[in-house]
Tab-separated table of C-alpha atoms in Angstrom:
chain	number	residue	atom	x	y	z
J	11	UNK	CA	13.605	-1.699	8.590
J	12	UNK	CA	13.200	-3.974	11.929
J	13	UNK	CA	9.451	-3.014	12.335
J	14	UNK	CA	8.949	-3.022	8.442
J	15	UNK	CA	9.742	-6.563	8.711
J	16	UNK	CA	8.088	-7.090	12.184
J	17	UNK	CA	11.018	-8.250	14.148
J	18	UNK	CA	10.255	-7.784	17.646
J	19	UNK	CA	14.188	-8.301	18.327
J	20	UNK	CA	17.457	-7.143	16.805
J	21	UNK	CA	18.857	-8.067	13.914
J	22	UNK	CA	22.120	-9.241	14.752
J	23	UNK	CA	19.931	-11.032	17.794
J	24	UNK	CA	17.571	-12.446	15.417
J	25	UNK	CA	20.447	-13.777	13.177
J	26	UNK	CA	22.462	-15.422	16.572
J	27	UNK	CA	19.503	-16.810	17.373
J	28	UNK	CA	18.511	-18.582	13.989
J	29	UNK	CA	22.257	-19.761	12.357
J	30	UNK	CA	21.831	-21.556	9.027
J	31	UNK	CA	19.445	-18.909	7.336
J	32	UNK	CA	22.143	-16.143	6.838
J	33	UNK	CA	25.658	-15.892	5.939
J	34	UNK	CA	27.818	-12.534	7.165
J	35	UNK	CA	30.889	-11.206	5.120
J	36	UNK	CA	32.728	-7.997	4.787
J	37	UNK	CA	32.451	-5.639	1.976
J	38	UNK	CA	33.190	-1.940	0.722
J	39	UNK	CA	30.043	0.317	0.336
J	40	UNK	CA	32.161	2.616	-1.766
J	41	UNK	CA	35.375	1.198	-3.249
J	42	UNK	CA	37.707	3.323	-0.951
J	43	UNK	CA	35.228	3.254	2.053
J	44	UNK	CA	36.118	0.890	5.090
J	45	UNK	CA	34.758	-2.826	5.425
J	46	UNK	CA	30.971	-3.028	6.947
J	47	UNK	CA	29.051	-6.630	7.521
J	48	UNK	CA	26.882	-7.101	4.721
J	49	UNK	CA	23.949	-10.460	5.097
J	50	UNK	CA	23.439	-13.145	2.365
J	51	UNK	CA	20.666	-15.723	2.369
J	52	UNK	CA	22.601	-19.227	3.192
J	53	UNK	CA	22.490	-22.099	0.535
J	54	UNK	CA	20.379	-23.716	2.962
J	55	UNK	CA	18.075	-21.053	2.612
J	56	UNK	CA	18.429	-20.522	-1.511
J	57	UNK	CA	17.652	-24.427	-1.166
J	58	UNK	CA	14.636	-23.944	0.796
J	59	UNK	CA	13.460	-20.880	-0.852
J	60	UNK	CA	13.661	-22.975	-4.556
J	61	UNK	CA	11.261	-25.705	-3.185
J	62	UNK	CA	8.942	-23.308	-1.672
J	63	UNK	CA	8.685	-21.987	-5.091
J	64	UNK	CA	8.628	-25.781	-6.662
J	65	UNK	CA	5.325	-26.523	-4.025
J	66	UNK	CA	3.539	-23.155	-4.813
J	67	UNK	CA	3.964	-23.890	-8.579
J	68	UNK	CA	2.958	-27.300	-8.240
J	69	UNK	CA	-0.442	-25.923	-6.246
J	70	UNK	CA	-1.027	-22.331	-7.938
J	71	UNK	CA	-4.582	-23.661	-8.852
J	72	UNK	CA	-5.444	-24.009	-5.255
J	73	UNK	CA	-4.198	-20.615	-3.933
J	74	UNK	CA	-6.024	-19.205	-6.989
J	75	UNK	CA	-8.809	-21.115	-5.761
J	76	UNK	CA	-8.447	-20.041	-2.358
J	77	UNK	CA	-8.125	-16.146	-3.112
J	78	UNK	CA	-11.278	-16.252	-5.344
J	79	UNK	CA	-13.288	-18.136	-2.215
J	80	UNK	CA	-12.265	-15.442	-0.024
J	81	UNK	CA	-13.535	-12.515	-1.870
J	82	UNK	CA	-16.424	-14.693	-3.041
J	83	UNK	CA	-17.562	-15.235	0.413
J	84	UNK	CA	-17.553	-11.437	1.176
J	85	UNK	CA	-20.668	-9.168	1.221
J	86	UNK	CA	-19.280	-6.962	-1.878
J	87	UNK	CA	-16.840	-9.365	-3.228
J	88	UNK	CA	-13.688	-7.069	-2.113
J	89	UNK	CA	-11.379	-7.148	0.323
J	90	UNK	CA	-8.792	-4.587	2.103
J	91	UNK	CA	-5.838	-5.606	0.876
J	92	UNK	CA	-4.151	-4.892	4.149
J	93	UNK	CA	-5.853	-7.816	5.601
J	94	UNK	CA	-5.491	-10.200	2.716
J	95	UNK	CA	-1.630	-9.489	3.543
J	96	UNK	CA	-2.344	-10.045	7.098
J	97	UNK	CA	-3.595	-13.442	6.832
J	98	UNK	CA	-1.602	-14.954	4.119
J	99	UNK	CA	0.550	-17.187	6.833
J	100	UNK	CA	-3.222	-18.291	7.620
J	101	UNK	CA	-4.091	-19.448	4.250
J	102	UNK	CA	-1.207	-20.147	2.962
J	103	UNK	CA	-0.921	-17.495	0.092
J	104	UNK	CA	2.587	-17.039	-1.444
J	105	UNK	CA	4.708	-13.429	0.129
J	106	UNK	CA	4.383	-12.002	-3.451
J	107	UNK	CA	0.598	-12.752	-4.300
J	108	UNK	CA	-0.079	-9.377	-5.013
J	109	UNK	CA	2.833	-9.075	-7.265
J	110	UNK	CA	2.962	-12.162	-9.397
J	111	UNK	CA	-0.598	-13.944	-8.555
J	112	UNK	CA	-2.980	-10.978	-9.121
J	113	UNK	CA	-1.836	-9.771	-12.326
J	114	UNK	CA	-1.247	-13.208	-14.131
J	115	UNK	CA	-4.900	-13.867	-12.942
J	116	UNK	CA	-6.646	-10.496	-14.319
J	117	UNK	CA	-9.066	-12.362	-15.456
J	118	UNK	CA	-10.429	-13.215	-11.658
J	119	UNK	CA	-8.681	-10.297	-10.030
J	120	UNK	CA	-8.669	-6.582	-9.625
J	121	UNK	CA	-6.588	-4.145	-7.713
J	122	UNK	CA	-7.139	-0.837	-6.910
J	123	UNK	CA	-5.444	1.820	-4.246
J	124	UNK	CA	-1.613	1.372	-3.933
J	125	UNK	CA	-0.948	-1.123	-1.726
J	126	UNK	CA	1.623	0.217	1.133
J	127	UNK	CA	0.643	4.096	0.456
J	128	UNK	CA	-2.967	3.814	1.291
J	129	UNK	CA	-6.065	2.128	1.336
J	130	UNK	CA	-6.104	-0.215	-1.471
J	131	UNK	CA	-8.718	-2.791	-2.455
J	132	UNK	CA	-8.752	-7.188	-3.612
J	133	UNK	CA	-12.125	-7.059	-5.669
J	134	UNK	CA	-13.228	-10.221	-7.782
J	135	UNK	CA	-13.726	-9.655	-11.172
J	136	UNK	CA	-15.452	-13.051	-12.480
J	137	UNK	CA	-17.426	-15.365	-10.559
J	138	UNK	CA	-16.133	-19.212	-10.973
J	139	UNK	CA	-19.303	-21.185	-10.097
J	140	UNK	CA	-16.569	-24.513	-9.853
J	141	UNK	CA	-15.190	-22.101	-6.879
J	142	UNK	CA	-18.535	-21.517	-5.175
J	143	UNK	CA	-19.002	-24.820	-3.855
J	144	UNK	CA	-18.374	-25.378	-0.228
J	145	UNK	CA	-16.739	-28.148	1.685
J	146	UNK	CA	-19.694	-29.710	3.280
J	147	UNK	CA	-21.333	-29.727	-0.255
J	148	UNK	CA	-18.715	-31.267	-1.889
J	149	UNK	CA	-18.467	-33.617	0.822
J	150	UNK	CA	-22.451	-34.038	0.249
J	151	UNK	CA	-22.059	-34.756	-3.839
J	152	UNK	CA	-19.076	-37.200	-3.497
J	153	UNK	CA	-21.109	-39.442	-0.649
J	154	UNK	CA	-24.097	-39.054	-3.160
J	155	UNK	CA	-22.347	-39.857	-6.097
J	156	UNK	CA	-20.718	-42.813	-3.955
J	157	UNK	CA	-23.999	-44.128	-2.779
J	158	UNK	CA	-26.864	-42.683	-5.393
J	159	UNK	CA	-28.586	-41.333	-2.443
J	160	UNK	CA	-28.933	-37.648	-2.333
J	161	UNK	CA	-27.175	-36.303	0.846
J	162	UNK	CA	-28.643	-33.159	2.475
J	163	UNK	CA	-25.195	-30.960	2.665
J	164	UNK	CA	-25.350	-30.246	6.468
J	165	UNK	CA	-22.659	-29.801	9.186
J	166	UNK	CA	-20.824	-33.193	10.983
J	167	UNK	CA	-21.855	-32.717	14.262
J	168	UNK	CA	-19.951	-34.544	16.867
J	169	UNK	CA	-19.374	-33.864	20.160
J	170	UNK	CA	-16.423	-34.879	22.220
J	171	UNK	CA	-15.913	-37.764	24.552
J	172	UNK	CA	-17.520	-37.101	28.124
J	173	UNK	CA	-19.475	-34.262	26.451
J	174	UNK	CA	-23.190	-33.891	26.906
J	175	UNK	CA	-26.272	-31.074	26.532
J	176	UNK	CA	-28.888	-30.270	28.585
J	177	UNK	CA	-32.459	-31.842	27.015
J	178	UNK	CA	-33.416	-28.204	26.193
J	179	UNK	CA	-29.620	-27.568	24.300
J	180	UNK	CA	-29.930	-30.751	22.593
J	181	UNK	CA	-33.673	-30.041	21.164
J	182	UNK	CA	-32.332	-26.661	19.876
J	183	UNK	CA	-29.342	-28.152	18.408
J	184	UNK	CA	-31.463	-31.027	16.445
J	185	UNK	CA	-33.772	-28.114	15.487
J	186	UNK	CA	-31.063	-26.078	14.098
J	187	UNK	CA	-29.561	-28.535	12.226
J	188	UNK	CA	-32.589	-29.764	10.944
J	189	UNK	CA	-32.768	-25.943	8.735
J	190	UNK	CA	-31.652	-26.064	5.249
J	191	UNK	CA	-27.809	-25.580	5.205
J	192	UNK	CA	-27.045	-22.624	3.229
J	193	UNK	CA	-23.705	-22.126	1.526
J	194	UNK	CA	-21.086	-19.431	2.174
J	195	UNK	CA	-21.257	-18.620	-1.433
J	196	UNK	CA	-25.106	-17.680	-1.471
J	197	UNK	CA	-26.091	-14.555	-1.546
J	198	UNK	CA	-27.825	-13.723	1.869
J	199	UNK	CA	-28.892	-10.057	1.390
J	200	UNK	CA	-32.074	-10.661	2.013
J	201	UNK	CA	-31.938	-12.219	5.592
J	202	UNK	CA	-32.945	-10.858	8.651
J	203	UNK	CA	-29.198	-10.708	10.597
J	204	UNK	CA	-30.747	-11.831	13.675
J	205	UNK	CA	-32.728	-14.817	12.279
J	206	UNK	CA	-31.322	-18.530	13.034
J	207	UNK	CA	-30.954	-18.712	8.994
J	208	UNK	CA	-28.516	-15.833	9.147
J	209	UNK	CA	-26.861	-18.009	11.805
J	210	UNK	CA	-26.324	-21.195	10.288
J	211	UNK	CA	-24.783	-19.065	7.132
J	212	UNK	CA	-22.521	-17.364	9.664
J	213	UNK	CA	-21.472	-20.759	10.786
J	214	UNK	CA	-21.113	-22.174	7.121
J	215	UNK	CA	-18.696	-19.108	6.779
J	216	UNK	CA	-16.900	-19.958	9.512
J	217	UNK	CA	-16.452	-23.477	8.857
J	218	UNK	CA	-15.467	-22.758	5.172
J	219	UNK	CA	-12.774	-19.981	6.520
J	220	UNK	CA	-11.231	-22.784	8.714
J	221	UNK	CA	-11.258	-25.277	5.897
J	222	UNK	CA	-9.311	-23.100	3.500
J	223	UNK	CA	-6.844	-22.513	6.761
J	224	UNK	CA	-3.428	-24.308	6.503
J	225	UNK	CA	-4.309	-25.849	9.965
J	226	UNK	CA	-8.034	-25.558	9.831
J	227	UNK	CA	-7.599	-23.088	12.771
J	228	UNK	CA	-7.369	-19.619	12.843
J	229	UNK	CA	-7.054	-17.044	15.817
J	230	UNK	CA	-10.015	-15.424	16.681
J	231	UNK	CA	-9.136	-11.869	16.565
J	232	UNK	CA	-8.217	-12.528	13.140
J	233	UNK	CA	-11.740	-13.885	11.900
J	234	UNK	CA	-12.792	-10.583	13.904
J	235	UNK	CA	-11.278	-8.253	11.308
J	236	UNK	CA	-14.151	-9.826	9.041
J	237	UNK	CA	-16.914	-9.137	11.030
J	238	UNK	CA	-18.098	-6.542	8.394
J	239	UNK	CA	-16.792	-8.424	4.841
J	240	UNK	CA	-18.984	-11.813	6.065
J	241	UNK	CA	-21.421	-10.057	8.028
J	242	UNK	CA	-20.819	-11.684	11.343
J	243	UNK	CA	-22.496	-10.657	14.203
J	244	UNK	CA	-21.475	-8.658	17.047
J	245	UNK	CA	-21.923	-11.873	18.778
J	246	UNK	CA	-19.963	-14.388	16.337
J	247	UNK	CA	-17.748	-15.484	19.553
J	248	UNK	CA	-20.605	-17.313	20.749
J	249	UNK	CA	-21.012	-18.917	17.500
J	250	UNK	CA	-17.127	-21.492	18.860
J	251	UNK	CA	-19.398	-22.374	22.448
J	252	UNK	CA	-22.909	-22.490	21.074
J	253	UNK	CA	-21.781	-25.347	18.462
J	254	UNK	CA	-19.282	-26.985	19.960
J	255	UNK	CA	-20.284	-29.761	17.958
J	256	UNK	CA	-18.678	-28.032	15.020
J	257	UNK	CA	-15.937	-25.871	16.365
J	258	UNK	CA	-14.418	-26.171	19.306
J	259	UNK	CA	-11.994	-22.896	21.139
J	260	UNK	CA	-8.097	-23.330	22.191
J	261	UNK	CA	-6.766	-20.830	24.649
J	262	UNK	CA	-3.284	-22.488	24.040
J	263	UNK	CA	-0.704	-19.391	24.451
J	264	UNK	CA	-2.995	-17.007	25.722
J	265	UNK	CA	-4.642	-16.513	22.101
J	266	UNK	CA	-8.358	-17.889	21.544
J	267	UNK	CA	-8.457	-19.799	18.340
J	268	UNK	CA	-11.276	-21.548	16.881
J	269	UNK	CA	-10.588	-24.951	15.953
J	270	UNK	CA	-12.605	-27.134	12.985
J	271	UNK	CA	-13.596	-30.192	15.481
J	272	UNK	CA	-13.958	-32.512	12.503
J	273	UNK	CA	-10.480	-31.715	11.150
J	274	UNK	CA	-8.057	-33.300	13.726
J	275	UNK	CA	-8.213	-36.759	15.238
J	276	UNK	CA	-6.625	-36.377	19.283
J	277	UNK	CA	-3.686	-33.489	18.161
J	278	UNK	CA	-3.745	-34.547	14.863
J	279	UNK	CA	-4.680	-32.853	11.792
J	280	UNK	CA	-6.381	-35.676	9.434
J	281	UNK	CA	-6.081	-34.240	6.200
J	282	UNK	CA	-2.993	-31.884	5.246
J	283	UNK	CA	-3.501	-28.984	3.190
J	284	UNK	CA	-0.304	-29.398	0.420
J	285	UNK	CA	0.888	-25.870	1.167
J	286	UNK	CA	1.780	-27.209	4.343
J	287	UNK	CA	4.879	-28.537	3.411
J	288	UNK	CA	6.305	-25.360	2.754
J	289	UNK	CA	5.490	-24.659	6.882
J	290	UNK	CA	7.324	-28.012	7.464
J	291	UNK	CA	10.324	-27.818	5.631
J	292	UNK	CA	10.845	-24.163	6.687
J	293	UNK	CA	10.648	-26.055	10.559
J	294	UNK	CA	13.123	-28.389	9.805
J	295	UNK	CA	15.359	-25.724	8.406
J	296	UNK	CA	15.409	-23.745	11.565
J	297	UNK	CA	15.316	-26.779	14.244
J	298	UNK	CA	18.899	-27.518	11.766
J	299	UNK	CA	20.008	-24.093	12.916
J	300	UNK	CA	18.709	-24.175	16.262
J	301	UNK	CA	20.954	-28.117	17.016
J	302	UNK	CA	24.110	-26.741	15.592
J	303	UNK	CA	23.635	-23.637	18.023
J	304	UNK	CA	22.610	-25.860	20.806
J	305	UNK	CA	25.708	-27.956	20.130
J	306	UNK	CA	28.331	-24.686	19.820
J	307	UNK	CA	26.966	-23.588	22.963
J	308	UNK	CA	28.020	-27.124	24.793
J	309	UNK	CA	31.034	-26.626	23.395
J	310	UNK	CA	31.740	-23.376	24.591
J	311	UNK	CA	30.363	-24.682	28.366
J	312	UNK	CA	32.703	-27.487	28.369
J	313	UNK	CA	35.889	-25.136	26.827
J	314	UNK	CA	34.790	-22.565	29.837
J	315	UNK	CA	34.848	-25.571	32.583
J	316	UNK	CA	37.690	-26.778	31.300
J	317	UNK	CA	38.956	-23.467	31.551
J	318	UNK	CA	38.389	-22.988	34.914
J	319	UNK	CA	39.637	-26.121	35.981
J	320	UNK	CA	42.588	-25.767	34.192
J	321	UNK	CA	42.885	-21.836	36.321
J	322	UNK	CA	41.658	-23.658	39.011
J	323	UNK	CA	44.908	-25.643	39.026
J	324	UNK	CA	47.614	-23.748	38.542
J	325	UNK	CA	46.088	-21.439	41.206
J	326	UNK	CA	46.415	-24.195	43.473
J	327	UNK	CA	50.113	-24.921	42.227
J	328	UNK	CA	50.898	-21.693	43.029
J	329	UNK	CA	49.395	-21.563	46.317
J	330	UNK	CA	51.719	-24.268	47.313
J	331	UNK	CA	54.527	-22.720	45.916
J	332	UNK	CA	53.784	-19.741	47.632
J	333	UNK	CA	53.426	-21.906	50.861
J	334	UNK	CA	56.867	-23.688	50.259
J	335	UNK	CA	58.784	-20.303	49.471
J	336	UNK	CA	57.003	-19.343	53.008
J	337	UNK	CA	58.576	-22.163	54.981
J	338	UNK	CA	62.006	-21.995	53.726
């Protein structure tokens, strides 16, 4: 089941190479059969796996939440449900959404197909109007509210030190922004695809899918598979480099990834999604793993030096024996 579970290594590799998550023992298959390894999640992993469950509990309204957005956002509110499964590192959704999450929310969810045997569909079934409300416009209401000025919802535009536009890019980017924002959650069918309104929706789209992101950045070939469910252009790459006010694009291990500007301060991130903690406590659980590794390994390089030494010596004590013998 390696490439069921995507392992691009073996599994006894994969196991040598992260200690701490699994324990090995020996057991009969049969009762009279002879003993084969058999694999155990660690109590350091039961541990782990009990407060992943505690932090998705404590924030099942906001993967709800985040589920519903996605599928709201779409052009038919539904979703392949091979992609939702694709991207739930991205966003954070639990391994067994489709499981537990769908069915005890039947009231906002559908499913239809058979997941795993064929094409199978995520549609929404009830429209949350609580849900359809952007992060720039909430943004907008809560500095309203705070000030008793109505704030236009627009983007936060701001470009990076040392960074400037030609007169003719800056007069098209005042322009721009000076259009009506118009929310991910509106309905758009009636837009010309090419217009700039279609493109400032594409953008809001954008900037909503890398708000609901654990790290407010996804990979670019993964927004791609989307193209069609948010009605992206053929062109949406251009959308990172023709606002780089907005977004900006990291080519940091050979993958582009689109980046939400306004979310990270230097390397960063300013505000943490809670679901992150699951990420970081998984981390912490391997690095344990990976020092206790590092630190059997010395110990083996040290026991081998010694080793030789030790050879090293009594080769040379016999050498002079052998000399001596010679001489006499």
């Amino acid at each position: 089941r390696r490439e069921r579970l995507r392992l691009n290594v073996r599994v006894k590799t994969f196991i040598n190479n992260n200690p701490g998550l699994f324990d090995t023992y020996y057991d009969r298959i049969r009762p009279k059969s002879d003993l084969v390894p058999f694999l155990r999640p660690s109590k350091r992993l039961r541990n782990f796996l009990e407060e992943e469950k505690r932090i998705y509990d404590e924030n099942e309204e906001l993967v709800v939440s985040k589920l519903c957005k996605l599928l709201m956002m779409s052009r038919y509110k539904v979703i392949s449900v091979d992609k939702l499964v694709y991207v739930k590192r991205e966003f954070g959704l639990p391994n067994d959404f489709l499981v537990n999450l769908v069915p005890k929310y039947s009231n906002y969810f559908r499913l239809t197909g058979s997941p795993g045997e064929g094409q199978s569909f995520l549609e929404l079934v009830e429209w949350n109007p609580e849900f359809a409300k952007s992060v720039i416009e909430q943004r907008a209401e809560e500095e309203s509210q705070l000030t008793g000025i109505r704030v236009r919802p627009n983007f936060n535009y701001k470009l990076p030190r040392g960074f400037s536009l030609r007169k003719e890019m800056r007069e098209w980017v005042r322009d721009w922004l000076e259009l009506d924002y118009i929310s991910p959650y509106e309905d758009v069918s009636h837009l010309d695809q090419a217009s700039r309104e279609m493109e400032k929706r594409m953008v809001a789209v954008l900037h909503e899918l890398l708000s609901l992101s654990l790290l407010k950045r996804v990979p670019v070939p993964i927004l791609g598979m989307f193209t069609n469910d948010y009605r992206f252009s053929n062109a949406f790459l251009s959308a990172f480099t023709r606002h780089s006010g907005i977004f900006y694009m990291s080519l940091k291990g050979g993958i582009k990834t689109a980046v939400l500007r306004e979310a990270y301060k230097g390397d960063e991130l300013i505000d943490k999604d809670p679901l992150l903690g699951i990420k970081d406590k998984f981390v912490e659980l391997l690095e344990e793993g990976w020092r206790e590794r590092a630190e059997i390994l010395r110990l083996r390089r040290e026991q081998f030096k010694k080793d030789m030494e030790m050879m090293a010596a009594k080769n040379g004590e016999l050498s002079e024996q052998s000399c001596e013998e010679a001489e006499l």
